[in-house]
PDB file of C-alpha atoms in Angstrom:
ATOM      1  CA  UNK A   1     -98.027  59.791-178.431  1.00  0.00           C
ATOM      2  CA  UNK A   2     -99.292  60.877-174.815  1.00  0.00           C
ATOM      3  CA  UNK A   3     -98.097  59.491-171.804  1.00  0.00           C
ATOM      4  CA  UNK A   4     -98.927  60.481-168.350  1.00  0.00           C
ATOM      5  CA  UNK A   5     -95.924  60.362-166.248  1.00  0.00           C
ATOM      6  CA  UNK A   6     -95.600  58.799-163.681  1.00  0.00           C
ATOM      7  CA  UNK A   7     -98.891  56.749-164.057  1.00  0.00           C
ATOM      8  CA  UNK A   8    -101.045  56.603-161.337  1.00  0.00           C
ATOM      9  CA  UNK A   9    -102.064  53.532-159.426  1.00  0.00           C
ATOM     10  CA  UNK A  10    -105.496  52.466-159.707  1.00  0.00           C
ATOM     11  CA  UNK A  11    -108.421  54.461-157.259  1.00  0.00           C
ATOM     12  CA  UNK A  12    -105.779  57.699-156.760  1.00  0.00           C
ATOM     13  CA  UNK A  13    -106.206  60.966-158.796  1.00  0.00           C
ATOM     14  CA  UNK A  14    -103.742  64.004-159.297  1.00  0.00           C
ATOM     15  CA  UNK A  15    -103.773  67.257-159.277  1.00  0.00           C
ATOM     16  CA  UNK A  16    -100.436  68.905-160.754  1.00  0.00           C
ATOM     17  CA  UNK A  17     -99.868  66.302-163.412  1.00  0.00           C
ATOM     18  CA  UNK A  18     -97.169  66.122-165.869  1.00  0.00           C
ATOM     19  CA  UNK A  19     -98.516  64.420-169.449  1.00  0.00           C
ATOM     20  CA  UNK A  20     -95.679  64.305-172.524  1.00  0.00           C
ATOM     21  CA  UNK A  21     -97.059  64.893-175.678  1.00  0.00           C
ATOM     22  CA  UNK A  22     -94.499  63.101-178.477  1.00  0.00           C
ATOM     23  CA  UNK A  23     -95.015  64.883-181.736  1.00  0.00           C
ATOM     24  CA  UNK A  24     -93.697  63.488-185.198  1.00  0.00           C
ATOM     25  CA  UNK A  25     -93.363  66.932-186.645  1.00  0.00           C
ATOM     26  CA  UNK A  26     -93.267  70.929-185.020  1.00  0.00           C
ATOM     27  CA  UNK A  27     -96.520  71.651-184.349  1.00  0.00           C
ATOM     28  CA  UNK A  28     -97.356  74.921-186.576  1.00  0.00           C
ATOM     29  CA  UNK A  29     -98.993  76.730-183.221  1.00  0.00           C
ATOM     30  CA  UNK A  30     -97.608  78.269-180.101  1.00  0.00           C
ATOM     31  CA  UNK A  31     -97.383  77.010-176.477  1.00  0.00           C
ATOM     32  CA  UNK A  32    -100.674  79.335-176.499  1.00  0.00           C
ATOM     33  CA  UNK A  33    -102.558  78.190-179.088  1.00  0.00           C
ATOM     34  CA  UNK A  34    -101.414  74.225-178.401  1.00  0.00           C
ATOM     35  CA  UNK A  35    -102.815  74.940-174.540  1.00  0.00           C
ATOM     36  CA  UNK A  36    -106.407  76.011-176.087  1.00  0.00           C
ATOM     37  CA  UNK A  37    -106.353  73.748-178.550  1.00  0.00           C
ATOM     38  CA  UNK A  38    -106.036  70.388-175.730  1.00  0.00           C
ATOM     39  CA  UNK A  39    -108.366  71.922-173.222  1.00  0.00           C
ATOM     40  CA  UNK A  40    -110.861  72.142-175.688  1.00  0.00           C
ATOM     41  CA  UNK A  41    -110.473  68.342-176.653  1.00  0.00           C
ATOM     42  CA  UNK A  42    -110.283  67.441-172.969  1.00  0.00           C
ATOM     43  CA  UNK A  43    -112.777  65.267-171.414  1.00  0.00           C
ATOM     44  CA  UNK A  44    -114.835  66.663-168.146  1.00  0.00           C
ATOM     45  CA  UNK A  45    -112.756  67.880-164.865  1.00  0.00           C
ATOM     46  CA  UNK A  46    -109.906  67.707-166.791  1.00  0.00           C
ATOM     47  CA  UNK A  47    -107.613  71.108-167.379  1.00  0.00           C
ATOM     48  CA  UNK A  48    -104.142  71.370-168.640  1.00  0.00           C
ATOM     49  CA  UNK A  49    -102.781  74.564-166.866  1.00  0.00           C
ATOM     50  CA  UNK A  50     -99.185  75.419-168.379  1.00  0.00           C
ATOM     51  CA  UNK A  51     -97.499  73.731-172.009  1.00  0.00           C
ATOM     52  CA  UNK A  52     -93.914  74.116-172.892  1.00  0.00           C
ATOM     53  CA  UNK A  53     -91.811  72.952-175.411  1.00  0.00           C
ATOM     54  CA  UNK A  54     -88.846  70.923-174.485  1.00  0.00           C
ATOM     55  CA  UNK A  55     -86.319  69.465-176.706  1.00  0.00           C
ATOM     56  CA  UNK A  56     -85.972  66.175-178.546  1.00  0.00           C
ATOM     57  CA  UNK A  57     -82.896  65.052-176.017  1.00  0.00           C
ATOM     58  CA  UNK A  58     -84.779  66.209-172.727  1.00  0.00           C
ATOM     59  CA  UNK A  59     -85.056  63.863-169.965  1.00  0.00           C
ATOM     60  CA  UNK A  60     -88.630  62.127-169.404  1.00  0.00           C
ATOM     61  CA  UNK A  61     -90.812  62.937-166.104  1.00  0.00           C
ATOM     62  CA  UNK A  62     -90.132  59.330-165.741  1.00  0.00           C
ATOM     63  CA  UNK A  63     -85.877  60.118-165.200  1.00  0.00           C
ATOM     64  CA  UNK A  64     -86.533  63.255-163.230  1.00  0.00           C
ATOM     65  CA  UNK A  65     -89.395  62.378-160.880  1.00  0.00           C
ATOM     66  CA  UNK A  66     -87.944  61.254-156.951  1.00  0.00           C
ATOM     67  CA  UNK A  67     -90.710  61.820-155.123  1.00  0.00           C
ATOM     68  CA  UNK A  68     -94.708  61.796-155.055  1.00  0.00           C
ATOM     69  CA  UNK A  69     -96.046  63.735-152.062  1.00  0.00           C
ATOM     70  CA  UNK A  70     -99.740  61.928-151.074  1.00  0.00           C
ATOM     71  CA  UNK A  71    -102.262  63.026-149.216  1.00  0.00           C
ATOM     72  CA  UNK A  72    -105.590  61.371-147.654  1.00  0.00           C
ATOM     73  CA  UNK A  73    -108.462  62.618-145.972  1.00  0.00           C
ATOM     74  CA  UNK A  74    -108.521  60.579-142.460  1.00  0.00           C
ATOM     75  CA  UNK A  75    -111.807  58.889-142.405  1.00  0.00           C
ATOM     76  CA  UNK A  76    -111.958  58.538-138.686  1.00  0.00           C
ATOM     77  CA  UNK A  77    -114.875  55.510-138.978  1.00  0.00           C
ATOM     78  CA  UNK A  78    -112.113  53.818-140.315  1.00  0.00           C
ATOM     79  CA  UNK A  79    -108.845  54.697-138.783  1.00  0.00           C
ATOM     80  CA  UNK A  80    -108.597  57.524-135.677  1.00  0.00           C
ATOM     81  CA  UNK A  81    -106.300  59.881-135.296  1.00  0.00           C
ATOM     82  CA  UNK A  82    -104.891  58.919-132.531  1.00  0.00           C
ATOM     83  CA  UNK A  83    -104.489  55.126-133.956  1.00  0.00           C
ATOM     84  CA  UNK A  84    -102.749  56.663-136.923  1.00  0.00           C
ATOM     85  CA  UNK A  85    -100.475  58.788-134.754  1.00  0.00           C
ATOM     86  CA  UNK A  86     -99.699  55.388-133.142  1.00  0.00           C
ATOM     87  CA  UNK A  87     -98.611  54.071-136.577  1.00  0.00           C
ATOM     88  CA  UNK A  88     -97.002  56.582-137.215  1.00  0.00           C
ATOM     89  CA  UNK A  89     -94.429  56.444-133.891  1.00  0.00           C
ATOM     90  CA  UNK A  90     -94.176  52.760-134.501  1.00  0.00           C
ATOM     91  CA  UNK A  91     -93.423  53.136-138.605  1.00  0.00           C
ATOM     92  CA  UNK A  92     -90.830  55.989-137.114  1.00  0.00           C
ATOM     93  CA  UNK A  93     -88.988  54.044-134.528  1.00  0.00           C
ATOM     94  CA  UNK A  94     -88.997  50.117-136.548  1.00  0.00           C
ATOM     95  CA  UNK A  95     -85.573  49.206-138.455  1.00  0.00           C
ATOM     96  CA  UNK A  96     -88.066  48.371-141.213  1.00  0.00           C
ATOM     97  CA  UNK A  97     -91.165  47.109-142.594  1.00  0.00           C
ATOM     98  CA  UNK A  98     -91.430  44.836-145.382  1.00  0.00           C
ATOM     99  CA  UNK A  99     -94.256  45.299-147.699  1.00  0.00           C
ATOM    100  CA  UNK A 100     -96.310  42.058-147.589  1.00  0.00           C
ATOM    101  CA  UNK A 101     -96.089  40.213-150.731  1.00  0.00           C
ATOM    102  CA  UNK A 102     -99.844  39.544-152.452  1.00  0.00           C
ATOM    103  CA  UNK A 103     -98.418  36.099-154.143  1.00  0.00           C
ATOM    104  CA  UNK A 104     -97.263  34.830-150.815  1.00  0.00           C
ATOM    105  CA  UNK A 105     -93.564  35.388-151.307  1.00  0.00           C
ATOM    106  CA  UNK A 106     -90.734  36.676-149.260  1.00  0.00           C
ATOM    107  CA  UNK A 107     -91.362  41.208-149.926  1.00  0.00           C
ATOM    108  CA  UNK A 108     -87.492  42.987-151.160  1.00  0.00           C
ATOM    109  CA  UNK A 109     -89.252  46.205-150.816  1.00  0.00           C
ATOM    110  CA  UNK A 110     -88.826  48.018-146.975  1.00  0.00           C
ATOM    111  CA  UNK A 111     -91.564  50.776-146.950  1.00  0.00           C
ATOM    112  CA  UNK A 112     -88.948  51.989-144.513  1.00  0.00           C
ATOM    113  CA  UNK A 113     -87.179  53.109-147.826  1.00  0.00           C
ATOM    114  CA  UNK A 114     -89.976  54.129-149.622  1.00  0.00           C
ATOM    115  CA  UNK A 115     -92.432  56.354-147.427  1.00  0.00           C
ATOM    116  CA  UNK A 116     -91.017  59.440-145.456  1.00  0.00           C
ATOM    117  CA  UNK A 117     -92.899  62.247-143.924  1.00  0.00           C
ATOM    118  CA  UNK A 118     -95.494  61.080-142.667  1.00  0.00           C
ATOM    119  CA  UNK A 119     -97.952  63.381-140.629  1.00  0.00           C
ATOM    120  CA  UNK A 120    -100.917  64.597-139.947  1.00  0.00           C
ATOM    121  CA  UNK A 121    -101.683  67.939-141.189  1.00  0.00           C
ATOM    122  CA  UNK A 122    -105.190  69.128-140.642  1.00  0.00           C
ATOM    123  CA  UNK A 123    -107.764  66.507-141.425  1.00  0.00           C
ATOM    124  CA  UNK A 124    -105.431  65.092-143.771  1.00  0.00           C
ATOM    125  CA  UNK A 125    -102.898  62.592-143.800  1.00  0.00           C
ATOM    126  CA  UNK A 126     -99.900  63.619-145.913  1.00  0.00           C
ATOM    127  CA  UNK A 127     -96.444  61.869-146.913  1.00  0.00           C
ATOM    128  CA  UNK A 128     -94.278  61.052-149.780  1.00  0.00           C
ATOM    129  CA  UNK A 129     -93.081  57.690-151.492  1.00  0.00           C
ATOM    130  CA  UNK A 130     -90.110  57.808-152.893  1.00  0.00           C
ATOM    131  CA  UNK A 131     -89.397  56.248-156.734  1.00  0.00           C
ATOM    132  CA  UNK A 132     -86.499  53.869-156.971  1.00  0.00           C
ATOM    133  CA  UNK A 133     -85.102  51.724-159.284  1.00  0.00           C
ATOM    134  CA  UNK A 134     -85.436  48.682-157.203  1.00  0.00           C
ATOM    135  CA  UNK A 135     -89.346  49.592-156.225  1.00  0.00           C
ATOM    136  CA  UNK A 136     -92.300  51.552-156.462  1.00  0.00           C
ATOM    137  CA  UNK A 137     -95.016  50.194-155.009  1.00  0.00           C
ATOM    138  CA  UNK A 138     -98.530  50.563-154.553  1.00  0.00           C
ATOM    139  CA  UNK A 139     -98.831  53.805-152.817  1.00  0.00           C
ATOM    140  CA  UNK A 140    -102.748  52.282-151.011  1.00  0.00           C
ATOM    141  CA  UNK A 141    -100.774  48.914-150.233  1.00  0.00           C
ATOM    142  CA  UNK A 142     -98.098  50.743-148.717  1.00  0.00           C
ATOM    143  CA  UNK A 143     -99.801  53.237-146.820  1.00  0.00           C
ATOM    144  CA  UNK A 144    -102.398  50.931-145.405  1.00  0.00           C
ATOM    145  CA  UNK A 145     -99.618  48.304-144.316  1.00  0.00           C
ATOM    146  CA  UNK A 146     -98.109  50.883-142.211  1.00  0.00           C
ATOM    147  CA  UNK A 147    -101.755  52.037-140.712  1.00  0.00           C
ATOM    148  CA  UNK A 148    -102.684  48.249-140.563  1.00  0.00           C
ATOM    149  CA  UNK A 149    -105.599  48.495-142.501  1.00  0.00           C
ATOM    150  CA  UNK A 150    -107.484  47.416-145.483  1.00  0.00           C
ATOM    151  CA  UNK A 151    -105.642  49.234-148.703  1.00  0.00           C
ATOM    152  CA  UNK A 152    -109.562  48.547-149.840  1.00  0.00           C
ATOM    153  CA  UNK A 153    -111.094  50.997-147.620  1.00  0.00           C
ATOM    154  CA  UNK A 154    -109.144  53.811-148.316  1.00  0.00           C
ATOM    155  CA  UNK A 155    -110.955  56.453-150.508  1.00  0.00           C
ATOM    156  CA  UNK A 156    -109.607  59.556-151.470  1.00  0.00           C
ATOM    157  CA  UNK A 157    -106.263  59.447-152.004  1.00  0.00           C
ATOM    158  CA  UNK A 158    -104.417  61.986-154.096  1.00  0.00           C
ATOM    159  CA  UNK A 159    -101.049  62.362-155.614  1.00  0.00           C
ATOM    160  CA  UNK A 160    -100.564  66.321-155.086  1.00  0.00           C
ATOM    161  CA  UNK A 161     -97.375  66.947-156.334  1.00  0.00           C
ATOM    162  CA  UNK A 162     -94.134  65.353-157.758  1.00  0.00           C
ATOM    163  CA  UNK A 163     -90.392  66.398-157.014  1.00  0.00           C
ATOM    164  CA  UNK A 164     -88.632  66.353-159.803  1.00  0.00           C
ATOM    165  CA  UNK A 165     -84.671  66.573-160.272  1.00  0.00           C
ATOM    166  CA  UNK A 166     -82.583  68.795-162.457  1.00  0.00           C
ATOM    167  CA  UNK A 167     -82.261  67.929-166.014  1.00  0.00           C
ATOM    168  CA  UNK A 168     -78.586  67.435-166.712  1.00  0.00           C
ATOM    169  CA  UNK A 169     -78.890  67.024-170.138  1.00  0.00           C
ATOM    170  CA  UNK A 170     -80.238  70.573-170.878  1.00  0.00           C
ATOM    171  CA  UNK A 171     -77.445  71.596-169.271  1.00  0.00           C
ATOM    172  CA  UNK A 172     -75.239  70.239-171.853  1.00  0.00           C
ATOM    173  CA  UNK A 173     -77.744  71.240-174.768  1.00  0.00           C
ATOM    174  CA  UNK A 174     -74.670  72.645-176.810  1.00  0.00           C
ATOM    175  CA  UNK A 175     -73.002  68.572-176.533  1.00  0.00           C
ATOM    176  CA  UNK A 176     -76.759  67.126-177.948  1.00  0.00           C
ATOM    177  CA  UNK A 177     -77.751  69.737-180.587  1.00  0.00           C
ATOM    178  CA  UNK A 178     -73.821  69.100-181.730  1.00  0.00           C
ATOM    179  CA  UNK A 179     -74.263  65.442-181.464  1.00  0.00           C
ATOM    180  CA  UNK A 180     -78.243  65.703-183.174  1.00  0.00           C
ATOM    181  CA  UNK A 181     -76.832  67.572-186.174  1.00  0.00           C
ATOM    182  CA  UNK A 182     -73.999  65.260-186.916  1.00  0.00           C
ATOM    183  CA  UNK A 183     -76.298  62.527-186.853  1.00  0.00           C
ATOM    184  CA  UNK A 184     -78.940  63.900-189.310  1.00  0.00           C
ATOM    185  CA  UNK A 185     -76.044  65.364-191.511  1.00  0.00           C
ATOM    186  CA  UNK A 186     -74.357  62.142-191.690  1.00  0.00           C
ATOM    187  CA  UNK A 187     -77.622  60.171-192.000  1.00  0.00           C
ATOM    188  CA  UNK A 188     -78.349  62.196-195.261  1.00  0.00           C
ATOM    189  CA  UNK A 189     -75.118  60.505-196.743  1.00  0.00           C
ATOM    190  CA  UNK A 190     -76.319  56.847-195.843  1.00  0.00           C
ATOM    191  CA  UNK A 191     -77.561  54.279-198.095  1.00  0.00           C
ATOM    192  CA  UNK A 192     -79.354  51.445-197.224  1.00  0.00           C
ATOM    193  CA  UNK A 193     -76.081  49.490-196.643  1.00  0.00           C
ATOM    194  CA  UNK A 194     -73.847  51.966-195.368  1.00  0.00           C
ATOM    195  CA  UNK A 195     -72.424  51.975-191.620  1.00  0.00           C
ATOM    196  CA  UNK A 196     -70.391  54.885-190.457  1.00  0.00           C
ATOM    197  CA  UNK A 197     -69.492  55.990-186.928  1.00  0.00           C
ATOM    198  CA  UNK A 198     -69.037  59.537-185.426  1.00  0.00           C
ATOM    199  CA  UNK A 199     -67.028  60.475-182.599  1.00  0.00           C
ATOM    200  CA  UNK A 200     -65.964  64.086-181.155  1.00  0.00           C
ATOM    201  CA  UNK A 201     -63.399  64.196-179.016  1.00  0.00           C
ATOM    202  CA  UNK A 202     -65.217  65.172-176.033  1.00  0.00           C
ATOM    203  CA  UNK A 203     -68.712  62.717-177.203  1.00  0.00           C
ATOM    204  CA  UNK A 204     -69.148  59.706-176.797  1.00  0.00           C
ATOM    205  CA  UNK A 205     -69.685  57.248-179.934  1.00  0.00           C
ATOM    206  CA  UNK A 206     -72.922  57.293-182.455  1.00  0.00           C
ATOM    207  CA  UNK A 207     -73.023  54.491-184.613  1.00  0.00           C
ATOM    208  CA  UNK A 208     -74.991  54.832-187.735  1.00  0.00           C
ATOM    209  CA  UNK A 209     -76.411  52.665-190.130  1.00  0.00           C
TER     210      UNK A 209
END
């Protein structure tokens, strides 16, 4: 299975991507040879840069990523810069800005929550939305509320980079390569009926069967 994580919203691209590849066996190949092997089966303007092997009880992209840092060439027929330094004074000094709602009813989700950083750098406008586990919305709906324009007309937007937290879980890899091998030793014992449950002192419980 191969999920790209976290997907991207419709009319945005990425550079510096994370896709999981979910294998049902060890693939008989190194990091090396796996990296050659996709690029070669990869479509046009497509290139996978690094692979590494992670283990079974690693967290996903999708528990580590906090952040997605944006960025958007300023079209100035559309939006100047000094209108979008405006909007961006105003976005900085509100209490907060609810996200209009596209079915009419009353928005949960305060961009005022959600964006942060917003500038001008260059000829680009750059920010970050952050991922929570109330919303994550639209990151053209969001960042054309706060400009006031038409999330329709913006064109170029690109996801360049995700922030990802560290994995606590391979920090306890001793704990889940204990826990993993009790539960394939103990599964070996099963039979179709059978129910047992394991328990170290210092684990919590793994019900079998």
């Amino acid at each position: 299975m191969i999920e790209l994580a976290p997907i991207l919203s419709p009319n945005t691209t990425g550079s510096n991507e994370f896709i999981e590849l979910h294998c049902r066996q060890e693939l008989p190949f190194t990091e090396k040879e796996s990296l050659e092997r996709l690029n070669q089966r990869l479509p046009g303007g497509l290139i996978i840069n690094s692979c590494d092997r992670i283990p079974t009880f690693a967290s996903s992209i999708c528990e580590l990523a906090t952040h997605a840092h944006w960025s958007w060439p300023i079209d100035e027929s559309l939006i100047s810069k000094e209108s979008i330094m405006n909007r961006i004074k105003d976005f900085a000094t509100s209490s907060k800005l609810m996200l209009s709602s596209m079915q009419g009813k009353e928005s949960t989700c305060d961009l005022k929550v959600i964006v942060h950083d917003l500038m001008i750098t260059g000829e680009a406008l750059v920010w970050s939305t952050a991922f929570t586990d109330a919303h994550s919305p639209n990151p053209l709906r969001a960042i054309a509320q706060v400009l006031n324009i038409d999330s329709s007309q913006i064109e170029g937007l690109k996801r360049t980079s995700l922030t990802l937290s560290e994995d606590l879980r391979l920090k306890q890899s001793d704990k889940f390569s204990r826990k993993l091998k009790n539960i394939y030793e103990d599964a070996t014992i099963l039979d179709g009926d059978s129910s047992i449950t394991v328990h170290n002192d210092d684990d919590d419980y793994i019900s079998l069967g």
